[in-house]
mmCIF file of C-alpha atoms in Angstrom:
data_model
loop_
_atom_site.group_PDB
_atom_site.id
_atom_site.type_symbol
_atom_site.label_atom_id
_atom_site.label_comp_id
_atom_site.label_asym_id
_atom_site.label_seq_id
_atom_site.Cartn_x
_atom_site.Cartn_y
_atom_site.Cartn_z
ATOM 1 C CA MET A 1 0.102 -0.072 -0.133
ATOM 2 C CA VAL A 2 2.728 2.361 0.676
ATOM 3 C CA LEU A 3 4.159 1.911 -2.504
ATOM 4 C CA TYR A 4 1.037 2.188 -3.866
ATOM 5 C CA ALA A 5 0.308 5.791 -2.661
ATOM 6 C CA TRP A 6 4.122 6.657 -3.260
ATOM 7 C CA GLN A 7 4.806 5.540 -6.590
ATOM 8 C CA ILE A 8 1.405 5.052 -8.356
ATOM 9 C CA GLU A 9 -1.501 6.900 -7.165
ATOM 10 C CA ARG A 10 -0.014 10.481 -6.893
ATOM 11 C CA HIS A 11 1.134 10.124 -10.396
ATOM 12 C CA TRP A 12 -2.704 8.912 -11.172
ATOM 13 C CA VAL A 13 -4.252 11.751 -12.822
ATOM 14 C CA GLU A 14 -8.414 11.817 -12.654
ATOM 15 C CA VAL A 15 -10.023 14.222 -15.202
ATOM 16 C CA VAL A 16 -13.237 15.452 -13.708
ATOM 17 C CA SER A 17 -16.087 16.524 -16.113
ATOM 18 C CA MET A 18 -19.002 18.607 -15.120
ATOM 19 C CA LYS A 19 -21.708 21.238 -16.217
ATOM 20 C CA MET A 20 -20.943 25.033 -15.502
ATOM 21 C CA PRO A 21 -24.004 26.872 -15.126
ATOM 22 C CA ILE A 22 -23.341 30.662 -15.335
ATOM 23 C CA GLU A 23 -26.122 33.099 -14.771
ATOM 24 C CA TYR A 24 -25.994 36.068 -18.377
ATOM 25 C CA LEU A 25 -23.798 33.643 -19.881
ATOM 26 C CA PRO A 26 -23.384 34.766 -23.528
ATOM 27 C CA LYS A 27 -24.802 32.612 -26.111
ATOM 28 C CA HIS A 28 -21.621 32.499 -27.810
ATOM 29 C CA LEU A 29 -20.134 30.528 -24.542
ATOM 30 C CA GLU A 30 -22.733 27.814 -24.217
ATOM 31 C CA GLY A 31 -20.856 24.487 -24.851
ATOM 32 C CA LYS A 32 -17.462 26.159 -24.237
ATOM 33 C CA THR A 33 -14.974 24.481 -21.669
ATOM 34 C CA LEU A 34 -13.075 25.626 -19.084
ATOM 35 C CA MET A 35 -10.234 23.451 -17.469
ATOM 36 C CA GLN A 36 -8.840 24.183 -14.155
ATOM 37 C CA ILE A 37 -5.204 23.274 -13.124
ATOM 38 C CA SER A 38 -4.005 23.416 -9.805
ATOM 39 C CA ASP A 39 -1.354 23.521 -7.392
ATOM 40 C CA LEU A 40 1.356 22.272 -9.762
ATOM 41 C CA HIS A 41 4.381 22.740 -6.456
ATOM 42 C CA THR A 42 7.024 22.683 -8.859
ATOM 43 C CA GLY A 43 10.039 21.741 -6.908
ATOM 44 C CA ARG A 44 12.087 18.701 -4.961
ATOM 45 C CA TRP A 45 8.694 16.242 -4.630
ATOM 46 C CA VAL A 46 7.262 17.060 -7.844
ATOM 47 C CA SER A 47 8.743 15.779 -10.797
ATOM 48 C CA ASN A 48 8.831 17.813 -14.243
ATOM 49 C CA ASP A 49 8.627 14.998 -15.948
ATOM 50 C CA TYR A 50 5.123 13.931 -14.315
ATOM 51 C CA LEU A 51 4.152 17.522 -15.012
ATOM 52 C CA ILE A 52 5.246 17.759 -18.434
ATOM 53 C CA SER A 53 3.934 14.857 -19.583
ATOM 54 C CA THR A 54 0.499 15.502 -17.634
ATOM 55 C CA PHE A 55 0.404 19.273 -19.588
ATOM 56 C CA GLU A 56 1.206 17.380 -23.242
ATOM 57 C CA GLU A 57 -2.269 14.784 -22.560
ATOM 58 C CA MET A 58 -4.438 17.710 -21.345
ATOM 59 C CA ARG A 59 -3.310 20.070 -24.620
ATOM 60 C CA LYS A 60 -5.370 17.168 -26.237
ATOM 61 C CA TYR A 61 -8.547 18.433 -24.746
ATOM 62 C CA ASP A 62 -8.373 21.481 -26.504
ATOM 63 C CA PRO A 63 -9.977 23.734 -23.830
ATOM 64 C CA ASP A 64 -11.172 27.102 -24.568
ATOM 65 C CA PHE A 65 -10.357 28.517 -21.310
ATOM 66 C CA VAL A 66 -7.791 27.206 -17.963
ATOM 67 C CA VAL A 67 -7.755 28.514 -15.072
ATOM 68 C CA TYR A 68 -4.608 28.012 -12.973
ATOM 69 C CA THR A 69 -5.184 28.326 -9.148
ATOM 70 C CA GLY A 70 -2.062 28.939 -7.154
ATOM 71 C CA ASP A 71 0.660 27.092 -5.215
ATOM 72 C CA TYR A 72 2.999 27.402 -8.711
ATOM 73 C CA VAL A 73 6.119 25.947 -6.022
ATOM 74 C CA THR A 74 6.746 24.856 -3.047
ATOM 75 C CA TYR A 75 8.742 27.154 -1.209
ATOM 76 C CA LYS A 76 11.262 25.260 1.186
ATOM 77 C CA ASN A 77 14.929 25.663 2.680
ATOM 78 C CA LYS A 78 14.692 29.881 1.345
ATOM 79 C CA LYS A 79 14.532 28.976 -2.096
ATOM 80 C CA VAL A 80 12.371 28.884 -4.945
ATOM 81 C CA LEU A 81 13.350 26.896 -7.779
ATOM 82 C CA TYR A 82 12.526 29.281 -11.149
ATOM 83 C CA ASP A 83 14.420 27.001 -13.304
ATOM 84 C CA LYS A 84 11.693 24.150 -12.732
ATOM 85 C CA LEU A 85 8.758 26.422 -13.082
ATOM 86 C CA GLU A 86 10.288 28.158 -15.846
ATOM 87 C CA GLU A 87 10.666 24.539 -17.863
ATOM 88 C CA ALA A 88 7.073 23.340 -16.831
ATOM 89 C CA LEU A 89 5.261 26.527 -18.269
ATOM 90 C CA GLN A 90 7.283 26.124 -21.488
ATOM 91 C CA HIS A 91 4.497 23.130 -21.821
ATOM 92 C CA CYS A 92 1.421 24.163 -19.956
ATOM 93 C CA VAL A 93 -1.590 23.725 -21.140
ATOM 94 C CA LYS A 94 -3.268 27.055 -22.322
ATOM 95 C CA GLY A 95 -7.029 28.108 -23.449
ATOM 96 C CA ARG A 96 -7.816 29.068 -26.908
ATOM 97 C CA LEU A 97 -9.904 32.082 -25.890
ATOM 98 C CA GLY A 98 -7.838 33.011 -22.483
ATOM 99 C CA THR A 99 -5.390 31.305 -19.881
ATOM 100 C CA ILE A 100 -5.928 33.222 -16.352
ATOM 101 C CA ALA A 101 -4.167 32.516 -12.662
ATOM 102 C CA VAL A 102 -4.283 33.653 -9.304
ATOM 103 C CA LEU A 103 -1.520 32.852 -6.747
ATOM 104 C CA GLY A 104 -1.308 30.903 -3.848
ATOM 105 C CA ASN A 105 0.352 30.687 -0.221
ATOM 106 C CA HIS A 106 3.247 28.734 -1.281
ATOM 107 C CA ASP A 107 3.921 31.516 -4.270
ATOM 108 C CA TYR A 108 4.852 34.044 -1.802
ATOM 109 C CA GLY A 109 7.782 32.256 -0.230
ATOM 110 C CA VAL A 110 8.857 31.901 3.549
ATOM 111 C CA ASN A 111 6.286 32.253 6.029
ATOM 112 C CA TRP A 112 4.346 33.506 2.844
ATOM 113 C CA ARG A 113 5.662 36.678 3.534
ATOM 114 C CA GLU A 114 7.811 37.775 0.661
ATOM 115 C CA PRO A 115 5.970 39.839 -1.839
ATOM 116 C CA LYS A 116 9.469 39.682 -3.756
ATOM 117 C CA VAL A 117 8.803 35.861 -4.729
ATOM 118 C CA ALA A 118 5.196 36.551 -5.484
ATOM 119 C CA ASP A 119 6.442 38.972 -7.993
ATOM 120 C CA SER A 120 8.840 36.954 -9.639
ATOM 121 C CA ILE A 121 6.376 34.363 -10.034
ATOM 122 C CA VAL A 122 3.916 36.573 -11.924
ATOM 123 C CA GLU A 123 6.583 37.775 -14.069
ATOM 124 C CA LEU A 124 7.721 34.706 -15.069
ATOM 125 C CA MET A 125 3.854 33.233 -16.086
ATOM 126 C CA ARG A 126 3.000 36.679 -17.507
ATOM 127 C CA SER A 127 5.946 35.970 -20.194
ATOM 128 C CA HIS A 128 4.199 32.671 -21.055
ATOM 129 C CA GLN A 129 0.906 34.634 -21.635
ATOM 130 C CA ILE A 130 -0.958 33.453 -18.957
ATOM 131 C CA VAL A 131 -3.019 36.512 -17.397
ATOM 132 C CA VAL A 132 -2.346 36.189 -13.873
ATOM 133 C CA LEU A 133 -4.935 38.526 -11.568
ATOM 134 C CA ARG A 134 -3.935 39.751 -8.560
ATOM 135 C CA ASN A 135 -7.433 41.647 -6.450
ATOM 136 C CA GLU A 136 -8.164 42.126 -10.050
ATOM 137 C CA ARG A 137 -10.395 41.138 -12.894
ATOM 138 C CA ILE A 138 -10.736 40.728 -16.571
ATOM 139 C CA GLN A 139 -13.481 40.075 -19.146
ATOM 140 C CA ILE A 140 -12.747 37.789 -21.920
ATOM 141 C CA GLU A 141 -15.653 36.670 -24.958
ATOM 142 C CA GLY A 142 -17.935 38.442 -22.197
ATOM 143 C CA LEU A 143 -16.964 36.128 -19.289
ATOM 144 C CA THR A 144 -15.471 38.022 -16.499
ATOM 145 C CA PHE A 145 -12.701 36.374 -14.421
ATOM 146 C CA ILE A 146 -12.526 38.028 -10.612
ATOM 147 C CA GLY A 147 -9.043 36.628 -9.209
ATOM 148 C CA LEU A 148 -8.497 36.862 -5.805
ATOM 149 C CA ASP A 149 -4.880 37.092 -3.983
ATOM 150 C CA ASP A 150 -4.074 34.932 -1.288
ATOM 151 C CA LEU A 151 -5.399 34.619 2.019
ATOM 152 C CA TRP A 152 -2.769 33.227 4.017
ATOM 153 C CA ALA A 153 -0.462 35.825 2.319
ATOM 154 C CA GLY A 154 -2.270 38.462 3.847
ATOM 155 C CA GLU A 155 -2.314 40.050 0.390
ATOM 156 C CA PHE A 156 -6.701 39.039 0.045
ATOM 157 C CA ASN A 157 -8.314 41.942 -0.878
ATOM 158 C CA ALA A 158 -12.174 41.639 -1.994
ATOM 159 C CA SER A 159 -13.404 44.719 -1.577
ATOM 160 C CA LYS A 160 -10.537 45.865 -4.413
ATOM 161 C CA ALA A 161 -11.326 42.736 -6.756
ATOM 162 C CA PHE A 162 -14.926 43.300 -6.836
ATOM 163 C CA GLU A 163 -15.293 47.394 -7.013
ATOM 164 C CA ASN A 164 -17.615 48.374 -9.229
ATOM 165 C CA TYR A 165 -18.357 44.756 -10.520
ATOM 166 C CA ASP A 166 -21.050 43.895 -12.408
ATOM 167 C CA ALA A 167 -22.965 41.703 -11.073
ATOM 168 C CA ALA A 168 -25.627 41.390 -14.444
ATOM 169 C CA GLN A 169 -22.669 39.444 -16.556
ATOM 170 C CA ALA A 170 -21.391 36.786 -16.588
ATOM 171 C CA ASN A 171 -18.725 35.795 -14.046
ATOM 172 C CA VAL A 172 -16.157 33.421 -12.284
ATOM 173 C CA VAL A 173 -14.317 33.445 -9.017
ATOM 174 C CA LEU A 174 -10.938 32.034 -9.089
ATOM 175 C CA SER A 175 -9.534 32.126 -5.078
ATOM 176 C CA HIS A 176 -6.978 29.698 -3.807
ATOM 177 C CA ASN A 177 -7.979 29.050 -0.563
ATOM 178 C CA PRO A 178 -11.534 28.559 -0.161
ATOM 179 C CA ASP A 179 -11.675 29.353 3.421
ATOM 180 C CA THR A 180 -12.198 32.885 1.835
ATOM 181 C CA CYS A 181 -15.752 31.846 0.732
ATOM 182 C CA ASP A 182 -17.216 31.642 4.734
ATOM 183 C CA LEU A 183 -15.277 35.747 5.049
ATOM 184 C CA GLU A 184 -18.855 38.531 4.523
ATOM 185 C CA VAL A 185 -16.773 40.279 1.756
ATOM 186 C CA TRP A 186 -19.061 38.501 -1.572
ATOM 187 C CA GLN A 187 -21.481 41.853 -2.053
ATOM 188 C CA ASN A 188 -23.570 39.348 -2.938
ATOM 189 C CA TYR A 189 -22.015 37.438 -5.523
ATOM 190 C CA GLN A 190 -23.745 34.740 -7.145
ATOM 191 C CA GLY A 191 -21.884 31.843 -9.028
ATOM 192 C CA TRP A 192 -18.397 29.670 -9.043
ATOM 193 C CA ILE A 193 -15.497 30.404 -7.125
ATOM 194 C CA LEU A 194 -12.912 27.815 -7.706
ATOM 195 C CA SER A 195 -10.495 27.263 -6.102
ATOM 196 C CA GLY A 196 -7.402 24.433 -4.899
ATOM 197 C CA HIS A 197 -5.358 24.430 -1.966
ATOM 198 C CA THR A 198 -6.431 21.293 -0.190
ATOM 199 C CA HIS A 199 -4.783 19.151 -2.386
ATOM 200 C CA GLY A 200 -7.931 17.188 -1.217
ATOM 201 C CA GLY A 201 -6.370 15.985 2.199
ATOM 202 C CA GLN A 202 -3.385 13.975 -0.055
ATOM 203 C CA CYS A 203 -4.351 10.655 1.940
ATOM 204 C CA LYS A 204 -7.558 9.562 3.476
ATOM 205 C CA PRO A 205 -9.466 6.111 4.805
ATOM 206 C CA PRO A 206 -12.683 4.763 2.311
ATOM 207 C CA PHE A 207 -15.639 6.471 3.242
ATOM 208 C CA LEU A 208 -13.856 9.024 5.703
ATOM 209 C CA THR A 209 -12.745 12.677 5.669
ATOM 210 C CA PRO A 210 -9.402 13.335 4.901
ATOM 211 C CA PRO A 211 -7.602 13.658 8.800
ATOM 212 C CA VAL A 212 -5.506 16.461 7.416
ATOM 213 C CA LEU A 213 -6.813 19.355 5.857
ATOM 214 C CA PRO A 214 -4.741 23.038 5.617
ATOM 215 C CA VAL A 215 -8.248 24.907 5.924
ATOM 216 C CA LYS A 216 -10.830 26.063 8.811
ATOM 217 C CA ASN A 217 -14.031 24.962 7.170
ATOM 218 C CA LYS A 218 -13.744 21.055 7.111
ATOM 219 C CA GLU A 219 -16.222 20.826 4.798
ATOM 220 C CA TYR A 220 -14.246 22.287 1.895
ATOM 221 C CA ALA A 221 -12.062 19.259 1.050
ATOM 222 C CA SER A 222 -12.479 18.508 -2.603
ATOM 223 C CA GLY A 223 -15.296 18.593 -5.138
ATOM 224 C CA LYS A 224 -18.683 20.900 -5.229
ATOM 225 C CA ILE A 225 -19.876 22.369 -2.523
ATOM 226 C CA GLU A 226 -23.106 24.731 -2.799
ATOM 227 C CA LEU A 227 -23.113 27.404 -0.596
ATOM 228 C CA SER A 228 -25.210 30.415 0.559
ATOM 229 C CA ASN A 229 -26.464 32.789 -1.863
ATOM 230 C CA GLN A 230 -26.520 30.897 -4.713
ATOM 231 C CA ARG A 231 -22.614 30.305 -4.573
ATOM 232 C CA THR A 232 -21.378 27.189 -5.336
ATOM 233 C CA LEU A 233 -17.288 26.104 -4.755
ATOM 234 C CA TYR A 234 -15.760 24.047 -6.591
ATOM 235 C CA VAL A 235 -12.309 22.989 -4.800
ATOM 236 C CA ASN A 236 -9.663 21.053 -7.095
ATOM 237 C CA ARG A 237 -7.412 18.346 -5.906
ATOM 238 C CA GLY A 238 -4.587 19.631 -7.318
ATOM 239 C CA ILE A 239 -2.335 17.903 -9.586
ATOM 240 C CA GLY A 240 1.048 18.049 -7.290
ATOM 241 C CA HIS A 241 1.705 17.572 -3.995
ATOM 242 C CA SER A 242 3.146 18.701 -0.404
ATOM 243 C CA ILE A 243 4.433 15.303 0.909
ATOM 244 C CA PRO A 244 5.110 12.646 -2.400
ATOM 245 C CA VAL A 245 2.310 10.342 -1.534
ATOM 246 C CA ARG A 246 -1.215 10.184 -2.281
ATOM 247 C CA PHE A 247 -3.989 7.511 -0.953
ATOM 248 C CA ASN A 248 -7.464 7.316 -2.095
ATOM 249 C CA VAL A 249 -6.914 11.497 -3.637
ATOM 250 C CA ARG A 250 -6.178 10.851 -6.771
ATOM 251 C CA PRO A 251 -4.385 14.236 -8.537
ATOM 252 C CA GLU A 252 -7.102 15.992 -10.229
ATOM 253 C CA ILE A 253 -7.485 17.856 -13.598
ATOM 254 C CA THR A 254 -11.159 19.653 -13.819
ATOM 255 C CA ILE A 255 -13.224 20.225 -16.920
ATOM 256 C CA PHE A 256 -16.322 22.236 -16.814
ATOM 257 C CA GLU A 257 -18.818 22.932 -19.671
ATOM 258 C CA LEU A 258 -20.280 26.309 -20.227
ATOM 259 C CA GLU A 259 -23.777 26.405 -20.112
ATOM 260 C CA LYS A 260 -26.700 29.373 -19.203
ATOM 261 C CA ARG A 261 -28.263 29.308 -16.310
ATOM 262 C CA LYS A 262 -31.826 28.319 -16.012
#
């Protein structure tokens, strides 16, 4: 079982497909696809060969949008392996219409308090034509992406991101840490929130919740969760890992098919 968790499951990516109903979605975006990729954790424990082969396989799906929801590196011993991230990004999946990202806690260096590390990662990602949103939003083809910066890094600012936003348009929120869903900051937002951060707990007994989760709200382990005020949270299990094992929690890439909410 140890050999399975160490050598097999942590590289056995599951492609999860589901519908994403969005209010006010433009007609021309109905049936388009949005791929969510999270928690690469390039560095010591995650093989770039694994990441690159995963990206190459996912490019076959030819997604219209791709969103990356944080933790692109594993920051250990005061060193970020930028070269590994650079190599992985050379092969990353991109959307035909747009590729958007937000940052996670590991992207902020030691104790999540080194903004210069985050700035370097953002510069690197933008050099690969990835739009990185830091409490900002961008509209692409009539779909607005609202990107929130990381909670643990102290950079989360929903007021800035939502300032003067139009609730009568199609919107999707990207927020690395799902605990942000419980903050009183959502300004009557109704729609999808795409997160990562938890890795699904990485290891869990069958039919039970994961014993270790890096969130206050233990209901936010993974998957689709219906929230109050017509919000829907999706917590992606990520493709990387912190420790090099997974058991009963396969790595995940999610493909959403956009449809108009009825």
